[in-house]
């Protein structure tokens, strides 16, 4: 019984060894066949994809037509035809797959022509119209006898009698005029023409002297008619307005240097406002202006921008402008503060883009232009004035192009890193896109 078991075990061992031998041989033959097939496919693929040129892995601007190594012993990277299918696109064009583009929230806008306008808002201060202010000075020295208008704020009308002044000079001038009149009465019948003419000229000269001393016309008429000298001279206001200041009182001695009255016509007022330097290109003389005041709620006053001062304020870095307003109801009072809205002139047919599309680097402005689905080209532009979230583009873009308005900083960060690396290796190198999870595409003809 034990002998049969030994023989059976030996036979099974021999059968197992022979089976393992044949299985090993079969597997080796299968591996060899599969390896040969794989090598054939690789060779076929390599033959189908022939490199156009080879690029330095550390400096993409350095290329070679044949395989080579850089100074650190690293192999140049082959560039194939299908890697450059977008031939003609500028260096730095960034390619993003649709899923990544959606995840980072890329939005775009079309470059178009539009009418750009702006409302400049500021604060202003109401002031007198300098062209409608009268400062009244006497033409003679003397003493004020009677003041008929002696309160500031009073309204006066043109040619209204303001005060009486006694002046010895005026009395003498009246005496000279009466003597000239009497002389003319005596000599008007003279047969000598020169004598008659001389007497007439003396009367005219004396009368003009009284006019130059501001003797009113009614006093001259009375003096000519009755030859009675008037002790006091009446001074009349030359214009209507409000008495702003009184510089003398009854009994006071005054000279031509004394300002007796300051009278302002408030039917028109000036408003002074300050605008910032970046708002200066928008405004010009004649622009419509609206004004609102806390002291006159519910009223909107309309005027126009009359003058832009040719200098800037050193402390505030603002430019002063003068606005004109009608004030027929006399509601606008000097030194009131107001809210000002200047409706600046329009710039027609301007090429504009949203302001959020601009990447400002300090020395230049850039945008990302959509070249194709998922492809974005960084481009330097020249910008003009901005208003209402839009910026005028002076150079760098064409009408109808599409620019990125959101997530452009994520895309541009790739270019910034690439640019910094390229400039360290080759100073002065033009801006290029940089490697990252985002794929970079460059044409074979752009090796600079």
CSV table of C-alpha atoms in Angstrom, one decimal:
chain,number,residue,atom,x,y,z
A,1,UNK,CA,0.0,0.0,0.0
A,2,UNK,CA,2.8,2.5,0.8
A,3,UNK,CA,4.7,1.6,-2.2
A,4,UNK,CA,1.9,2.4,-4.5
A,5,UNK,CA,1.5,5.8,-2.9
A,6,UNK,CA,5.2,6.6,-3.5
A,7,UNK,CA,5.0,5.7,-7.1
A,8,UNK,CA,1.8,7.8,-7.6
A,9,UNK,CA,3.5,10.8,-6.0
A,10,UNK,CA,6.5,10.6,-8.2
A,11,UNK,CA,4.5,10.4,-11.4
A,12,UNK,CA,2.5,13.5,-10.4
A,13,UNK,CA,5.7,15.4,-9.7
A,14,UNK,CA,7.1,14.5,-13.1
A,15,UNK,CA,3.9,15.6,-14.8
A,16,UNK,CA,3.9,18.9,-13.0
A,17,UNK,CA,7.5,19.7,-14.0
A,18,UNK,CA,6.8,19.0,-17.6
A,19,UNK,CA,3.6,21.1,-17.6
A,20,UNK,CA,5.4,24.1,-16.0
A,21,UNK,CA,8.1,23.9,-18.6
A,22,UNK,CA,5.6,24.0,-21.5
A,23,UNK,CA,3.7,26.9,-19.8
A,24,UNK,CA,6.8,29.0,-19.4
A,25,UNK,CA,7.8,28.5,-23.0
A,26,UNK,CA,4.3,29.6,-24.1
A,27,UNK,CA,4.4,32.7,-22.1
A,28,UNK,CA,7.9,33.7,-23.3
A,29,UNK,CA,6.7,33.3,-26.8
A,30,UNK,CA,3.6,35.4,-26.2
A,31,UNK,CA,5.7,38.2,-24.5
A,32,UNK,CA,8.1,38.3,-27.4
A,33,UNK,CA,5.3,38.6,-29.9
A,34,UNK,CA,3.6,41.4,-27.9
A,35,UNK,CA,6.9,43.2,-27.5
A,36,UNK,CA,7.5,43.0,-31.2
A,37,UNK,CA,4.0,44.3,-31.9
A,38,UNK,CA,4.5,47.3,-29.5
A,39,UNK,CA,7.9,48.1,-30.9
A,40,UNK,CA,6.3,48.1,-34.3
A,41,UNK,CA,3.5,50.5,-33.3
A,42,UNK,CA,6.0,52.9,-31.6
A,43,UNK,CA,8.2,52.8,-34.7
A,44,UNK,CA,5.2,53.5,-36.8
A,45,UNK,CA,4.1,56.4,-34.6
A,46,UNK,CA,7.6,57.9,-34.4
A,47,UNK,CA,7.8,57.6,-38.2
A,48,UNK,CA,4.4,59.3,-38.6
A,49,UNK,CA,5.4,62.2,-36.2
A,50,UNK,CA,8.6,63.7,-37.3
A,51,UNK,CA,9.8,66.7,-35.2
A,52,UNK,CA,9.8,70.1,-37.0
A,53,UNK,CA,12.6,71.4,-34.7
A,54,UNK,CA,13.9,71.0,-31.1
A,55,UNK,CA,13.5,73.6,-28.3
A,56,UNK,CA,15.5,74.3,-25.2
A,57,UNK,CA,13.5,73.1,-22.2
A,58,UNK,CA,14.7,76.0,-20.1
A,59,UNK,CA,14.7,78.8,-22.7
A,60,UNK,CA,12.0,78.3,-25.4
A,61,UNK,CA,13.6,81.1,-27.5
A,62,UNK,CA,16.6,78.8,-28.2
A,63,UNK,CA,15.9,76.2,-30.9
A,64,UNK,CA,17.8,73.6,-33.0
A,65,UNK,CA,17.0,71.8,-36.2
A,66,UNK,CA,18.6,68.6,-34.9
A,67,UNK,CA,18.5,66.8,-31.5
A,68,UNK,CA,21.0,68.2,-29.1
A,69,UNK,CA,21.6,68.9,-25.4
A,70,UNK,CA,21.9,72.2,-23.4
A,71,UNK,CA,24.7,73.2,-21.2
A,72,UNK,CA,23.3,71.2,-18.2
A,73,UNK,CA,23.0,68.0,-20.3
A,74,UNK,CA,19.2,68.1,-20.8
A,75,UNK,CA,17.8,67.0,-24.1
A,76,UNK,CA,16.0,69.6,-26.3
A,77,UNK,CA,12.3,69.0,-26.5
A,78,UNK,CA,11.0,68.0,-29.9
A,79,UNK,CA,8.2,70.2,-31.4
A,80,UNK,CA,5.9,68.3,-33.8
A,81,UNK,CA,3.6,69.5,-36.5
A,82,UNK,CA,0.4,68.9,-34.6
A,83,UNK,CA,1.8,71.0,-31.7
A,84,UNK,CA,1.9,73.9,-34.0
A,85,UNK,CA,-1.4,73.5,-35.8
A,86,UNK,CA,-2.2,77.1,-35.0
A,87,UNK,CA,0.5,78.6,-37.1
A,88,UNK,CA,0.4,82.3,-37.4
A,89,UNK,CA,-0.9,83.0,-33.8
A,90,UNK,CA,1.2,85.4,-31.7
A,91,UNK,CA,3.7,84.1,-29.1
A,92,UNK,CA,2.0,83.7,-25.8
A,93,UNK,CA,-1.4,82.5,-27.0
A,94,UNK,CA,-2.9,80.7,-24.0
A,95,UNK,CA,-5.1,77.6,-24.5
A,96,UNK,CA,-7.5,76.4,-21.9
A,97,UNK,CA,-9.8,73.4,-22.1
A,98,UNK,CA,-13.5,74.0,-21.9
A,99,UNK,CA,-13.9,72.5,-18.4
A,100,UNK,CA,-11.1,74.7,-16.9
A,101,UNK,CA,-12.5,77.7,-18.7
A,102,UNK,CA,-15.9,77.1,-17.1
A,103,UNK,CA,-14.5,76.4,-13.7
A,104,UNK,CA,-12.5,79.7,-13.5
A,105,UNK,CA,-15.5,81.7,-14.8
A,106,UNK,CA,-14.3,83.2,-18.0
A,107,UNK,CA,-16.6,85.9,-19.5
A,108,UNK,CA,-16.0,88.0,-22.5
A,109,UNK,CA,-17.3,91.2,-24.2
A,110,UNK,CA,-17.2,92.5,-27.8
A,111,UNK,CA,-15.1,95.6,-28.7
A,112,UNK,CA,-17.5,98.1,-30.3
A,113,UNK,CA,-18.0,101.7,-31.1
A,114,UNK,CA,-20.3,103.6,-28.7
A,115,UNK,CA,-21.2,107.2,-27.7
A,116,UNK,CA,-19.4,107.8,-24.4
A,117,UNK,CA,-20.5,110.6,-22.1
A,118,UNK,CA,-20.0,111.6,-18.5
A,119,UNK,CA,-21.6,113.5,-15.7
A,120,UNK,CA,-19.0,115.3,-13.6
A,121,UNK,CA,-20.3,115.7,-10.0
A,122,UNK,CA,-18.8,118.1,-7.6
A,123,UNK,CA,-19.7,120.8,-5.1
A,124,UNK,CA,-19.7,124.6,-5.7
A,125,UNK,CA,-20.0,127.9,-3.9
A,126,UNK,CA,-22.4,130.7,-5.0
A,127,UNK,CA,-20.6,134.1,-5.5
A,128,UNK,CA,-21.3,137.5,-6.9
A,129,UNK,CA,-21.0,138.2,-10.6
A,130,UNK,CA,-17.9,140.3,-10.7
A,131,UNK,CA,-19.1,142.1,-13.8
A,132,UNK,CA,-22.2,143.3,-12.0
A,133,UNK,CA,-20.5,144.8,-8.9
A,134,UNK,CA,-20.4,148.6,-8.5
A,135,UNK,CA,-18.0,150.3,-6.0
A,136,UNK,CA,-19.0,153.9,-5.5
A,137,UNK,CA,-16.4,156.5,-4.7
A,138,UNK,CA,-16.9,160.3,-4.5
A,139,UNK,CA,-15.1,162.4,-7.1
A,140,UNK,CA,-14.5,165.2,-4.6
A,141,UNK,CA,-13.4,165.6,-1.0
A,142,UNK,CA,-16.0,166.6,1.5
A,143,UNK,CA,-18.4,165.7,4.3
A,144,UNK,CA,-21.4,163.5,4.1
A,145,UNK,CA,-24.5,165.5,5.1
A,146,UNK,CA,-27.4,163.1,4.5
A,147,UNK,CA,-27.5,159.4,3.8
A,148,UNK,CA,-30.8,158.2,2.2
A,149,UNK,CA,-29.7,154.6,2.0
A,150,UNK,CA,-27.9,153.5,5.1
A,151,UNK,CA,-28.5,149.8,5.5
A,152,UNK,CA,-26.7,146.9,3.9
A,153,UNK,CA,-29.0,144.4,2.0
A,154,UNK,CA,-31.3,147.2,0.8
A,155,UNK,CA,-32.4,147.1,-2.8
A,156,UNK,CA,-31.6,150.1,-4.9
A,157,UNK,CA,-32.5,151.0,-8.5
A,158,UNK,CA,-30.5,152.8,-11.1
A,159,UNK,CA,-30.2,156.6,-10.6
A,160,UNK,CA,-31.6,156.4,-7.1
A,161,UNK,CA,-30.5,159.2,-4.8
A,162,UNK,CA,-28.1,157.7,-2.2
A,163,UNK,CA,-26.6,160.6,-0.2
A,164,UNK,CA,-25.7,164.3,-0.2
A,165,UNK,CA,-22.1,165.5,0.2
A,166,UNK,CA,-20.8,169.0,0.9
A,167,UNK,CA,-17.6,169.8,-0.9
A,168,UNK,CA,-15.8,173.2,-1.2
A,169,UNK,CA,-14.4,172.2,-4.5
A,170,UNK,CA,-17.9,171.6,-5.8
A,171,UNK,CA,-19.1,175.0,-4.6
A,172,UNK,CA,-16.1,176.7,-6.5
A,173,UNK,CA,-16.9,174.7,-9.6
A,174,UNK,CA,-20.6,175.9,-9.5
A,175,UNK,CA,-19.4,179.5,-9.1
A,176,UNK,CA,-17.2,179.2,-12.1
A,177,UNK,CA,-20.1,177.8,-14.1
A,178,UNK,CA,-22.4,180.7,-13.1
A,179,UNK,CA,-19.7,183.2,-14.0
A,180,UNK,CA,-19.4,181.6,-17.4
A,181,UNK,CA,-23.1,181.8,-17.9
A,182,UNK,CA,-23.2,185.5,-17.0
A,183,UNK,CA,-20.2,186.2,-19.3
A,184,UNK,CA,-22.0,184.5,-22.2
A,185,UNK,CA,-25.2,186.5,-21.5
A,186,UNK,CA,-23.1,189.7,-21.8
A,187,UNK,CA,-21.0,188.8,-24.8
A,188,UNK,CA,-23.5,186.9,-26.9
A,189,UNK,CA,-24.4,190.1,-28.8
A,190,UNK,CA,-20.8,191.0,-29.5
A,191,UNK,CA,-20.1,191.7,-33.2
A,192,UNK,CA,-16.8,189.8,-32.9
A,193,UNK,CA,-17.3,186.1,-33.6
A,194,UNK,CA,-14.2,185.0,-31.7
A,195,UNK,CA,-15.4,186.7,-28.5
A,196,UNK,CA,-18.8,185.0,-28.8
A,197,UNK,CA,-17.2,181.6,-29.5
A,198,UNK,CA,-14.9,182.0,-26.5
A,199,UNK,CA,-17.8,182.8,-24.1
A,200,UNK,CA,-19.7,179.7,-25.4
A,201,UNK,CA,-16.7,177.4,-25.0
A,202,UNK,CA,-16.1,178.7,-21.4
A,203,UNK,CA,-19.7,177.7,-20.5
A,204,UNK,CA,-19.3,174.3,-22.1
A,205,UNK,CA,-16.0,173.7,-20.2
A,206,UNK,CA,-17.5,174.7,-16.8
A,207,UNK,CA,-20.5,172.4,-17.4
A,208,UNK,CA,-18.3,169.4,-18.3
A,209,UNK,CA,-16.3,169.9,-15.2
A,210,UNK,CA,-19.4,169.6,-13.1
A,211,UNK,CA,-20.5,166.5,-14.9
A,212,UNK,CA,-17.1,164.9,-14.3
A,213,UNK,CA,-17.6,165.6,-10.6
A,214,UNK,CA,-20.8,163.5,-10.8
A,215,UNK,CA,-23.2,166.4,-10.4
A,216,UNK,CA,-26.6,164.9,-11.4
A,217,UNK,CA,-28.4,166.2,-14.4
A,218,UNK,CA,-31.3,167.7,-12.4
A,219,UNK,CA,-28.9,169.8,-10.3
A,220,UNK,CA,-27.2,171.1,-13.5
A,221,UNK,CA,-30.6,172.0,-14.9
A,222,UNK,CA,-31.6,173.9,-11.7
A,223,UNK,CA,-28.2,175.7,-11.6
A,224,UNK,CA,-28.5,176.7,-15.2
A,225,UNK,CA,-32.0,178.0,-14.8
A,226,UNK,CA,-31.9,179.9,-11.5
A,227,UNK,CA,-28.1,180.5,-11.0
A,228,UNK,CA,-28.4,179.4,-7.4
A,229,UNK,CA,-25.3,177.6,-6.0
A,230,UNK,CA,-26.2,174.3,-4.2
A,231,UNK,CA,-24.3,173.6,-1.1
A,232,UNK,CA,-24.6,169.8,-1.3
A,233,UNK,CA,-24.0,167.3,-4.2
A,234,UNK,CA,-26.5,164.5,-4.6
A,235,UNK,CA,-24.8,161.1,-5.4
A,236,UNK,CA,-26.9,158.6,-7.4
A,237,UNK,CA,-26.4,154.9,-7.9
A,238,UNK,CA,-25.2,154.0,-11.4
A,239,UNK,CA,-26.9,150.6,-11.4
A,240,UNK,CA,-29.6,148.6,-9.7
A,241,UNK,CA,-28.8,146.0,-7.1
A,242,UNK,CA,-28.3,145.1,-3.5
A,243,UNK,CA,-26.2,147.2,-1.1
A,244,UNK,CA,-23.5,144.8,0.0
A,245,UNK,CA,-21.3,147.2,2.0
A,246,UNK,CA,-21.5,150.8,3.3
A,247,UNK,CA,-18.1,152.4,3.9
A,248,UNK,CA,-19.0,155.8,5.4
A,249,UNK,CA,-21.7,157.4,7.6
A,250,UNK,CA,-23.3,160.8,8.0
A,251,UNK,CA,-20.8,163.5,9.0
A,252,UNK,CA,-17.8,161.5,7.9
A,253,UNK,CA,-15.1,163.2,5.8
A,254,UNK,CA,-14.6,161.3,2.6
A,255,UNK,CA,-12.1,161.5,-0.2
A,256,UNK,CA,-11.9,159.9,-3.7
A,257,UNK,CA,-10.2,157.0,-2.0
A,258,UNK,CA,-13.2,156.2,0.2
A,259,UNK,CA,-15.6,153.5,-0.9
A,260,UNK,CA,-19.0,154.7,0.2
A,261,UNK,CA,-21.1,151.9,-1.3
A,262,UNK,CA,-20.6,148.5,-2.8
A,263,UNK,CA,-23.6,147.5,-4.8
A,264,UNK,CA,-24.1,144.1,-6.5
A,265,UNK,CA,-26.6,143.1,-9.1
A,266,UNK,CA,-27.8,139.5,-8.1
A,267,UNK,CA,-29.9,138.9,-11.2
A,268,UNK,CA,-27.0,136.7,-12.4
A,269,UNK,CA,-24.6,134.9,-10.1
A,270,UNK,CA,-21.4,133.0,-10.5
A,271,UNK,CA,-20.8,129.5,-9.0
A,272,UNK,CA,-17.2,128.3,-8.5
A,273,UNK,CA,-16.5,124.6,-8.5
A,274,UNK,CA,-13.5,122.3,-8.5
A,275,UNK,CA,-12.9,119.3,-10.8
A,276,UNK,CA,-10.2,116.7,-10.7
A,277,UNK,CA,-7.5,116.4,-13.3
A,278,UNK,CA,-8.9,113.2,-14.8
A,279,UNK,CA,-12.2,114.9,-15.3
A,280,UNK,CA,-10.7,117.8,-17.2
A,281,UNK,CA,-10.7,116.1,-20.7
A,282,UNK,CA,-14.5,115.8,-20.4
A,283,UNK,CA,-15.5,119.3,-19.7
A,284,UNK,CA,-15.6,122.4,-22.0
A,285,UNK,CA,-17.1,125.8,-22.0
A,286,UNK,CA,-20.8,125.8,-22.8
A,287,UNK,CA,-21.6,122.5,-21.1
A,288,UNK,CA,-25.0,122.2,-19.4
A,289,UNK,CA,-24.9,122.4,-15.6
A,290,UNK,CA,-27.5,121.6,-13.0
A,291,UNK,CA,-27.4,122.8,-9.4
A,292,UNK,CA,-29.2,121.7,-6.3
A,293,UNK,CA,-29.0,123.5,-2.9
A,294,UNK,CA,-30.0,122.2,0.6
A,295,UNK,CA,-31.5,125.6,1.4
A,296,UNK,CA,-33.8,125.5,-1.6
A,297,UNK,CA,-35.1,121.9,-1.6
A,298,UNK,CA,-36.9,120.5,-4.7
A,299,UNK,CA,-35.5,123.2,-7.0
A,300,UNK,CA,-33.1,122.4,-9.8
A,301,UNK,CA,-31.2,125.5,-11.3
A,302,UNK,CA,-29.8,125.2,-14.8
A,303,UNK,CA,-26.9,127.1,-16.1
A,304,UNK,CA,-23.8,126.6,-18.2
A,305,UNK,CA,-20.0,126.3,-17.7
A,306,UNK,CA,-18.6,129.7,-18.6
A,307,UNK,CA,-14.9,129.4,-17.9
A,308,UNK,CA,-12.2,126.9,-17.1
A,309,UNK,CA,-9.3,128.5,-15.2
A,310,UNK,CA,-5.9,128.0,-16.8
A,311,UNK,CA,-4.1,126.8,-13.6
A,312,UNK,CA,-4.5,124.1,-11.0
A,313,UNK,CA,-4.8,124.5,-7.2
A,314,UNK,CA,-1.5,123.4,-5.7
A,315,UNK,CA,-3.0,122.0,-2.5
A,316,UNK,CA,-6.0,120.2,-3.8
A,317,UNK,CA,-4.7,119.3,-7.3
A,318,UNK,CA,-8.0,120.4,-8.8
A,319,UNK,CA,-9.0,122.9,-11.5
A,320,UNK,CA,-11.4,125.7,-10.8
A,321,UNK,CA,-14.3,126.3,-13.1
A,322,UNK,CA,-16.8,129.1,-13.2
A,323,UNK,CA,-20.5,128.5,-13.8
A,324,UNK,CA,-23.2,131.1,-14.7
A,325,UNK,CA,-26.8,131.0,-13.4
A,326,UNK,CA,-29.8,133.3,-13.8
A,327,UNK,CA,-31.2,134.5,-10.5
A,328,UNK,CA,-34.3,136.5,-11.3
A,329,UNK,CA,-36.1,135.4,-8.2
A,330,UNK,CA,-33.0,136.2,-6.0
A,331,UNK,CA,-33.1,132.8,-4.4
A,332,UNK,CA,-29.4,132.2,-4.9
A,333,UNK,CA,-27.4,134.0,-2.3
A,334,UNK,CA,-23.6,134.4,-2.3
A,335,UNK,CA,-21.6,131.9,-0.2
A,336,UNK,CA,-24.3,129.2,-0.4
A,337,UNK,CA,-23.0,125.7,-1.1
A,338,UNK,CA,-24.5,123.6,-3.8
A,339,UNK,CA,-24.3,120.2,-5.4
A,340,UNK,CA,-23.2,120.5,-9.1
A,341,UNK,CA,-23.7,118.1,-12.0
A,342,UNK,CA,-21.8,119.0,-15.2
A,343,UNK,CA,-23.1,117.2,-18.2
A,344,UNK,CA,-19.9,116.9,-20.2
A,345,UNK,CA,-19.8,117.0,-24.0
A,346,UNK,CA,-20.1,113.6,-25.7
A,347,UNK,CA,-17.2,111.8,-27.6
A,348,UNK,CA,-18.9,110.2,-30.6
A,349,UNK,CA,-18.0,107.0,-32.3
A,350,UNK,CA,-15.4,106.0,-29.8
A,351,UNK,CA,-14.0,102.4,-29.6
A,352,UNK,CA,-14.8,101.2,-26.1
A,353,UNK,CA,-14.4,98.1,-23.9
A,354,UNK,CA,-15.5,97.4,-20.3
A,355,UNK,CA,-13.0,98.8,-17.8
A,356,UNK,CA,-12.8,95.4,-16.0
A,357,UNK,CA,-11.3,93.9,-19.1
A,358,UNK,CA,-8.1,95.9,-18.7
A,359,UNK,CA,-5.1,94.4,-16.9
A,360,UNK,CA,-3.1,97.4,-15.5
A,361,UNK,CA,0.5,96.6,-14.8
A,362,UNK,CA,1.7,100.1,-13.9
A,363,UNK,CA,3.7,100.7,-17.1
A,364,UNK,CA,1.2,99.5,-19.6
A,365,UNK,CA,-2.3,98.3,-20.1
A,366,UNK,CA,-3.2,94.8,-21.5
A,367,UNK,CA,-6.2,92.8,-22.4
A,368,UNK,CA,-6.7,89.1,-23.3
A,369,UNK,CA,-8.2,88.8,-26.8
A,370,UNK,CA,-10.2,85.7,-27.7
A,371,UNK,CA,-8.4,84.1,-30.7
A,372,UNK,CA,-10.6,81.0,-30.9
A,373,UNK,CA,-12.5,78.7,-28.6
A,374,UNK,CA,-10.4,78.3,-25.5
A,375,UNK,CA,-7.4,80.4,-26.9
A,376,UNK,CA,-6.5,83.8,-25.5
A,377,UNK,CA,-3.9,86.2,-26.7
A,378,UNK,CA,-2.4,88.9,-24.3
A,379,UNK,CA,-2.2,92.2,-26.1
A,380,UNK,CA,-0.9,95.7,-25.1
A,381,UNK,CA,-3.3,98.5,-25.7
A,382,UNK,CA,-3.4,102.3,-25.4
A,383,UNK,CA,-6.4,103.7,-23.5
A,384,UNK,CA,-8.1,107.0,-23.3
A,385,UNK,CA,-10.7,108.5,-21.0
A,386,UNK,CA,-13.1,106.3,-19.0
A,387,UNK,CA,-16.8,106.8,-18.1
A,388,UNK,CA,-19.6,104.7,-16.7
A,389,UNK,CA,-17.5,101.5,-16.6
A,390,UNK,CA,-16.3,101.9,-20.2
A,391,UNK,CA,-12.8,102.9,-21.4
A,392,UNK,CA,-11.9,104.3,-24.8
A,393,UNK,CA,-9.3,102.3,-26.7
A,394,UNK,CA,-6.9,104.4,-28.8
A,395,UNK,CA,-4.7,101.7,-30.2
A,396,UNK,CA,-4.3,97.9,-30.0
A,397,UNK,CA,-7.8,96.6,-30.7
A,398,UNK,CA,-10.2,96.5,-33.6
A,399,UNK,CA,-14.0,96.7,-33.7
A,400,UNK,CA,-15.6,93.3,-33.4
A,401,UNK,CA,-12.8,91.6,-31.5
A,402,UNK,CA,-13.6,89.8,-28.2
A,403,UNK,CA,-11.9,90.5,-24.9
A,404,UNK,CA,-12.0,88.7,-21.6
A,405,UNK,CA,-13.7,90.6,-18.8
A,406,UNK,CA,-13.4,88.1,-15.9
A,407,UNK,CA,-10.8,85.6,-14.7
A,408,UNK,CA,-8.3,87.4,-17.0
A,409,UNK,CA,-5.9,87.7,-14.1
A,410,UNK,CA,-5.7,84.0,-13.7
A,411,UNK,CA,-4.9,83.6,-17.4
A,412,UNK,CA,-2.4,86.5,-17.4
A,413,UNK,CA,-0.6,85.2,-14.3
A,414,UNK,CA,0.7,82.5,-16.6
A,415,UNK,CA,2.2,85.0,-19.0
A,416,UNK,CA,3.7,87.1,-16.2
A,417,UNK,CA,5.7,84.1,-14.8
A,418,UNK,CA,6.9,83.2,-18.3
A,419,UNK,CA,7.9,86.7,-19.1
A,420,UNK,CA,9.9,87.0,-15.9
A,421,UNK,CA,11.8,83.8,-16.6
A,422,UNK,CA,12.5,84.8,-20.2
A,423,UNK,CA,13.8,88.2,-19.2
A,424,UNK,CA,16.2,86.7,-16.7
A,425,UNK,CA,17.6,84.4,-19.4
A,426,UNK,CA,17.5,86.9,-22.3
A,427,UNK,CA,16.9,90.5,-21.2
A,428,UNK,CA,14.8,92.5,-23.6
A,429,UNK,CA,12.9,89.4,-24.8
A,430,UNK,CA,9.3,90.1,-25.9
A,431,UNK,CA,6.5,88.9,-23.7
A,432,UNK,CA,5.7,85.2,-23.9
A,433,UNK,CA,3.2,82.9,-22.4
A,434,UNK,CA,4.4,80.8,-19.5
A,435,UNK,CA,4.0,77.1,-18.6
A,436,UNK,CA,1.5,76.0,-16.0
A,437,UNK,CA,-1.6,73.8,-15.8
A,438,UNK,CA,-2.8,75.9,-18.7
A,439,UNK,CA,-1.4,74.7,-22.1
A,440,UNK,CA,0.8,77.1,-24.1
A,441,UNK,CA,0.8,77.1,-27.9
A,442,UNK,CA,3.4,78.7,-30.1
A,443,UNK,CA,3.9,78.6,-33.9
A,444,UNK,CA,7.1,77.2,-35.3
A,445,UNK,CA,8.0,80.5,-36.9
A,446,UNK,CA,7.9,82.4,-33.5
A,447,UNK,CA,11.2,81.5,-31.9
A,448,UNK,CA,12.2,84.9,-30.6
